[in-house]
Amino acid sequence: MKIGIFDSGVGGLTVLKAVRRRYPRADIVYLGDTARVPYGIRSKSTIVRFTLECAEFLVSKEVDLLIVACNTASAHALDVLRKELSIPVFGVIEPGVKEALRLTKSGNVGVIGTSATIRSGAYQRKLSSAGVRVFTKACPLFVPLVEEGLVEGDITRSVVEHYLSELKGKIDTLILGCTHYPLLKKEIENFLRGVNVVDSSEALALSLSSFVRDEGSSSLELYFTDLSQNLEFMVNFILGKGEGIRLARGVFAT
Ligand code: DGL
């Protein structure tokens, strides 16, 4: 079983970690588009183009299924990918929504994500059609905080407070609609005491159980479109240990 996982950068490694924990024998090929991150500030057509190019790279590595471990790409490009590719494609939005619907008692659910994810309305449509009230907030500073390794402490606490104050007291469940955000979970939970915080990466890994066989040689290939400055630090920081990283050559133009 060979699983392809794609993200705009390093955030999708949180999904990789959850998938690997659940299916430790499966082979995984990861691609992070570090040359063109962030996707969250781009137009739909650019997000779709970038995502298709990255998916083609992973298909060329003969993966059996593709996980789009990026909320922004899932929100804008999942339908196109499902039309274009002949392998099963999974995004992070549906599993997160499903888990939030399971957890909410009040029917008031918050969603935080990049500007492009919130603007797409993808979460809002799915949650509203299930009859819950949705409160959204784009949190653009969360991604650079994580990329700097600032996952806790005074600065992070004030940014969390800055974005989440308006949700406090209104919701009983919050979806972390960006792959970087699980790294801020502790500070978010501290600030929104008593709120269920949904990490889509865990929900996604669980939802794959009827498609993924835990078979293979446990190999892990990590490709990035740019071996950028902070990359090695971030990979080790998220995965908790050193892993070899490689440059994905070829098809990527800005
Ligand atoms: N990985 C992206 C997401 O989950 C966040 C980073 C970006 O803006 O590309 O939406």
Coordinates of C-alpha atoms and ligand atoms in Angstrom, one line a residue:
M1 CA 0.0 0.0 0.0
K2 CA 1.6 3.3 -1.1
I3 CA 0.0 6.5 0.1
G4 CA 0.6 9.9 -1.5
I5 CA 0.2 12.9 0.8
F6 CA 0.4 16.4 -0.5
D7 CA 0.5 19.8 1.3
S8 CA 1.4 23.3 0.3
G9 CA 4.4 23.0 2.7
V10 CA 5.2 21.4 6.0
G11 CA 1.8 21.6 7.8
G12 CA 0.7 18.3 6.1
L13 CA 3.3 16.5 8.1
T14 CA 0.8 16.6 11.0
V15 CA -1.5 14.5 8.7
L16 CA 1.4 12.2 7.8
K17 CA 2.1 11.7 11.4
A18 CA -1.5 10.7 12.2
V19 CA -1.7 8.4 9.1
R20 CA 1.6 6.7 10.0
R21 CA 0.5 6.2 13.6
R22 CA -2.6 4.4 12.4
Y23 CA -1.1 2.5 9.4
P24 CA 2.6 2.0 10.4
R25 CA 3.4 -0.6 7.7
A26 CA 2.1 1.4 4.7
D27 CA 4.6 3.2 2.4
I28 CA 4.2 6.9 2.3
V29 CA 5.4 9.5 -0.3
Y30 CA 5.0 13.1 0.9
L31 CA 5.2 16.2 -1.2
G32 CA 5.3 19.7 0.3
D33 CA 5.2 22.6 -2.2
T34 CA 7.6 24.8 -0.1
A35 CA 8.6 26.8 -3.2
R36 CA 5.1 28.2 -3.5
V37 CA 3.7 28.1 0.0
P38 CA 1.4 29.8 1.2
Y39 CA -1.5 28.7 -0.9
G40 CA -3.9 30.4 1.6
I41 CA -3.5 33.9 0.1
R42 CA -3.9 32.8 -3.6
S43 CA -6.7 32.7 -6.1
K44 CA -8.8 29.6 -6.8
S45 CA -7.3 29.1 -10.3
T46 CA -3.7 29.2 -9.0
I47 CA -4.5 26.9 -6.1
V48 CA -6.1 24.4 -8.5
R49 CA -3.1 24.6 -10.9
F50 CA -0.5 24.1 -8.2
T51 CA -2.5 21.2 -6.6
L52 CA -2.8 19.4 -10.0
E53 CA 0.9 19.7 -10.6
C54 CA 1.7 18.3 -7.2
A55 CA -0.8 15.5 -7.6
E56 CA 0.8 14.5 -10.9
F57 CA 4.2 14.3 -9.2
L58 CA 2.8 11.9 -6.6
V59 CA 1.0 9.8 -9.2
S60 CA 4.3 9.5 -11.0
K61 CA 5.6 7.8 -7.8
E62 CA 2.8 5.2 -8.3
V63 CA 0.8 5.9 -5.1
D64 CA -2.4 3.9 -4.7
L65 CA -4.3 6.8 -3.2
L66 CA -3.8 10.5 -2.6
I67 CA -4.5 12.5 0.5
V68 CA -4.8 16.2 0.1
A69 CA -3.4 17.2 3.5
C70 CA -4.0 20.9 2.9
N71 CA -7.3 22.6 3.8
T72 CA -6.8 25.3 1.2
A73 CA -6.2 22.8 -1.6
S74 CA -9.0 20.6 -0.3
A75 CA -11.4 23.5 -0.3
H76 CA -10.6 24.6 -3.8
A77 CA -9.3 21.7 -5.8
L78 CA -10.7 18.4 -4.5
D79 CA -13.5 18.2 -7.2
V80 CA -11.0 18.8 -10.0
L81 CA -8.6 16.2 -8.7
R82 CA -11.3 13.6 -8.3
K83 CA -12.3 14.2 -12.0
E84 CA -8.7 14.2 -13.3
L85 CA -7.1 11.3 -11.4
S86 CA -7.9 7.6 -11.6
I87 CA -6.9 6.9 -8.0
P88 CA -9.0 7.7 -4.9
V89 CA -8.5 11.2 -3.6
F90 CA -9.2 12.2 0.0
G91 CA -9.4 15.7 1.5
V92 CA -9.3 17.0 5.1
I93 CA -12.6 18.9 5.1
E94 CA -15.1 16.1 5.2
P95 CA -13.6 14.1 8.1
G96 CA -13.2 17.3 10.2
V97 CA -16.8 18.2 9.6
K98 CA -18.0 14.7 10.4
E99 CA -16.1 14.7 13.7
A100 CA -17.4 18.2 14.6
L101 CA -21.0 17.1 14.0
R102 CA -20.4 14.1 16.2
L103 CA -19.1 16.2 19.0
T104 CA -21.3 19.3 19.1
K105 CA -24.2 19.4 21.5
S106 CA -25.2 23.1 21.1
G107 CA -25.1 23.0 17.3
N108 CA -22.7 26.0 17.3
V109 CA -19.5 25.1 15.5
G110 CA -16.5 27.3 14.8
V111 CA -14.1 26.9 11.9
I112 CA -10.7 28.6 11.7
G113 CA -8.4 28.4 8.6
T114 CA -6.5 30.4 6.0
S115 CA -8.2 33.3 4.3
A116 CA -8.7 31.2 1.1
T117 CA -10.2 28.3 3.0
I118 CA -12.7 30.5 4.9
R119 CA -13.5 32.5 1.7
S120 CA -14.2 29.3 -0.3
G121 CA -17.2 28.6 2.0
A122 CA -16.4 24.8 1.8
Y123 CA -16.8 24.2 5.6
Q124 CA -19.7 26.6 5.9
R125 CA -21.7 24.7 3.2
K126 CA -21.2 21.3 4.6
L127 CA -21.9 22.3 8.2
S128 CA -24.9 24.4 7.4
S129 CA -26.5 21.7 5.3
A130 CA -26.2 19.5 8.4
G131 CA -28.3 22.1 10.3
V132 CA -25.6 23.6 12.6
R133 CA -24.7 27.3 13.1
V134 CA -21.3 28.1 11.8
F135 CA -18.9 30.8 13.1
T136 CA -15.7 31.3 11.0
K137 CA -12.5 33.2 11.4
A138 CA -9.5 33.4 9.1
C139 CA -6.3 33.3 11.2
P140 CA -3.5 34.3 8.7
L141 CA -0.8 34.8 11.4
F142 CA -1.1 31.3 12.7
V143 CA 0.9 29.7 9.8
P144 CA 4.0 32.0 10.1
L145 CA 3.9 31.5 13.9
V146 CA 4.2 27.7 13.5
E147 CA 6.8 28.1 10.8
E148 CA 8.9 30.0 13.3
G149 CA 8.4 27.3 15.8
L150 CA 6.4 29.7 18.1
V151 CA 3.8 27.1 19.1
E152 CA 3.5 28.4 22.7
G153 CA 4.4 31.4 24.8
D154 CA 3.4 35.0 25.2
I155 CA 3.4 36.0 21.5
T156 CA 1.4 32.9 20.5
R157 CA -1.1 33.4 23.3
S158 CA -1.8 37.0 22.3
V159 CA -2.3 36.1 18.6
V160 CA -4.7 33.2 19.7
E161 CA -6.6 35.7 21.9
H162 CA -6.6 38.3 19.0
Y163 CA -8.3 35.9 16.6
L164 CA -10.4 33.7 18.9
S165 CA -12.0 36.2 21.3
E166 CA -14.9 36.7 19.0
L167 CA -15.7 32.9 19.0
K168 CA -15.4 32.5 22.8
G169 CA -18.7 31.7 24.5
K170 CA -20.5 31.2 21.1
I171 CA -19.3 27.7 20.2
D172 CA -18.9 24.3 21.8
T173 CA -16.8 22.8 19.0
L174 CA -14.0 24.3 16.9
I175 CA -12.5 22.8 13.7
L176 CA -8.8 23.4 13.1
G177 CA -9.3 24.0 9.4
C178 CA -5.6 24.3 8.5
T179 CA -2.8 21.7 8.8
H180 CA -0.5 24.0 10.7
Y181 CA -3.0 24.6 13.5
P182 CA -2.8 21.3 15.4
L183 CA 0.6 22.5 16.5
L184 CA -1.1 25.4 18.3
K185 CA -3.8 23.1 19.8
K186 CA -2.5 23.5 23.4
E187 CA -2.7 27.3 23.4
I188 CA -6.1 27.2 21.6
E189 CA -7.5 24.7 24.1
N190 CA -6.2 26.8 27.0
F191 CA -7.9 29.9 25.6
L192 CA -11.2 28.3 24.7
R193 CA -11.6 26.2 27.8
G194 CA -14.2 23.4 27.5
V195 CA -14.5 23.7 23.7
N196 CA -14.0 20.5 21.7
V197 CA -11.1 21.1 19.4
V198 CA -11.2 19.0 16.2
D199 CA -7.9 18.1 14.6
S200 CA -8.8 17.1 11.0
S201 CA -5.6 15.0 10.7
E202 CA -6.8 12.5 13.3
A203 CA -10.3 12.5 11.8
L204 CA -8.9 11.9 8.3
A205 CA -6.6 9.0 9.4
L206 CA -9.6 7.3 11.0
S207 CA -11.9 7.8 8.0
L208 CA -9.4 5.9 5.7
S209 CA -9.8 2.6 7.5
S210 CA -11.9 1.0 4.7
F211 CA -9.5 2.2 2.0
V212 CA -6.1 1.7 3.5
R213 CA -4.5 -1.7 4.2
D214 CA -1.8 -1.5 6.8
E215 CA 0.6 -3.3 4.4
G216 CA 4.0 -2.4 3.0
S217 CA 7.6 -1.8 4.1
S218 CA 7.0 1.3 6.2
S219 CA 9.1 3.4 3.8
L220 CA 8.9 7.2 4.0
E221 CA 9.9 9.5 1.1
L222 CA 9.7 13.2 1.9
Y223 CA 9.9 15.5 -1.1
F224 CA 9.8 19.3 -1.2
T225 CA 9.8 21.7 -4.1
D226 CA 12.3 23.9 -2.3
L227 CA 14.8 23.0 0.4
S228 CA 14.0 26.2 2.2
Q229 CA 15.9 27.7 5.2
N230 CA 13.7 26.4 8.0
L231 CA 12.8 23.1 6.4
E232 CA 14.9 20.7 8.3
F233 CA 14.1 22.2 11.6
M234 CA 10.3 22.1 10.8
V235 CA 10.4 18.5 9.6
N236 CA 12.2 17.4 12.8
F237 CA 10.0 19.6 14.9
I238 CA 6.7 18.1 13.5
L239 CA 7.8 14.5 13.1
G240 CA 9.8 14.5 16.3
K241 CA 12.9 13.0 14.7
G242 CA 15.2 13.5 11.8
E243 CA 14.1 12.1 8.4
G244 CA 15.8 12.4 5.0
I245 CA 14.4 15.2 2.8
R246 CA 14.7 15.4 -1.0
L247 CA 14.2 18.0 -3.6
A248 CA 11.3 17.3 -6.0
R249 CA 12.6 18.4 -9.4
G250 CA 10.8 19.3 -12.6
V251 CA 7.3 20.3 -13.0
F252 CA 6.9 23.3 -10.7
A253 CA 6.8 26.9 -12.0
T254 CA 5.4 29.8 -10.1
Ligands
DGL1 N1 -1.4 23.9 4.5 C1 -2.3 25.0 4.4 C2 -3.7 24.7 4.8 O1 -4.0 23.7 5.5 C3 -1.8 26.2 5.2 C4 -0.6 26.9 4.6 C5 -0.9 27.7 3.3 O2 -1.5 28.8 3.3 O3 -0.5 27.2 2.3 O4 -4.6 25.4 4.5

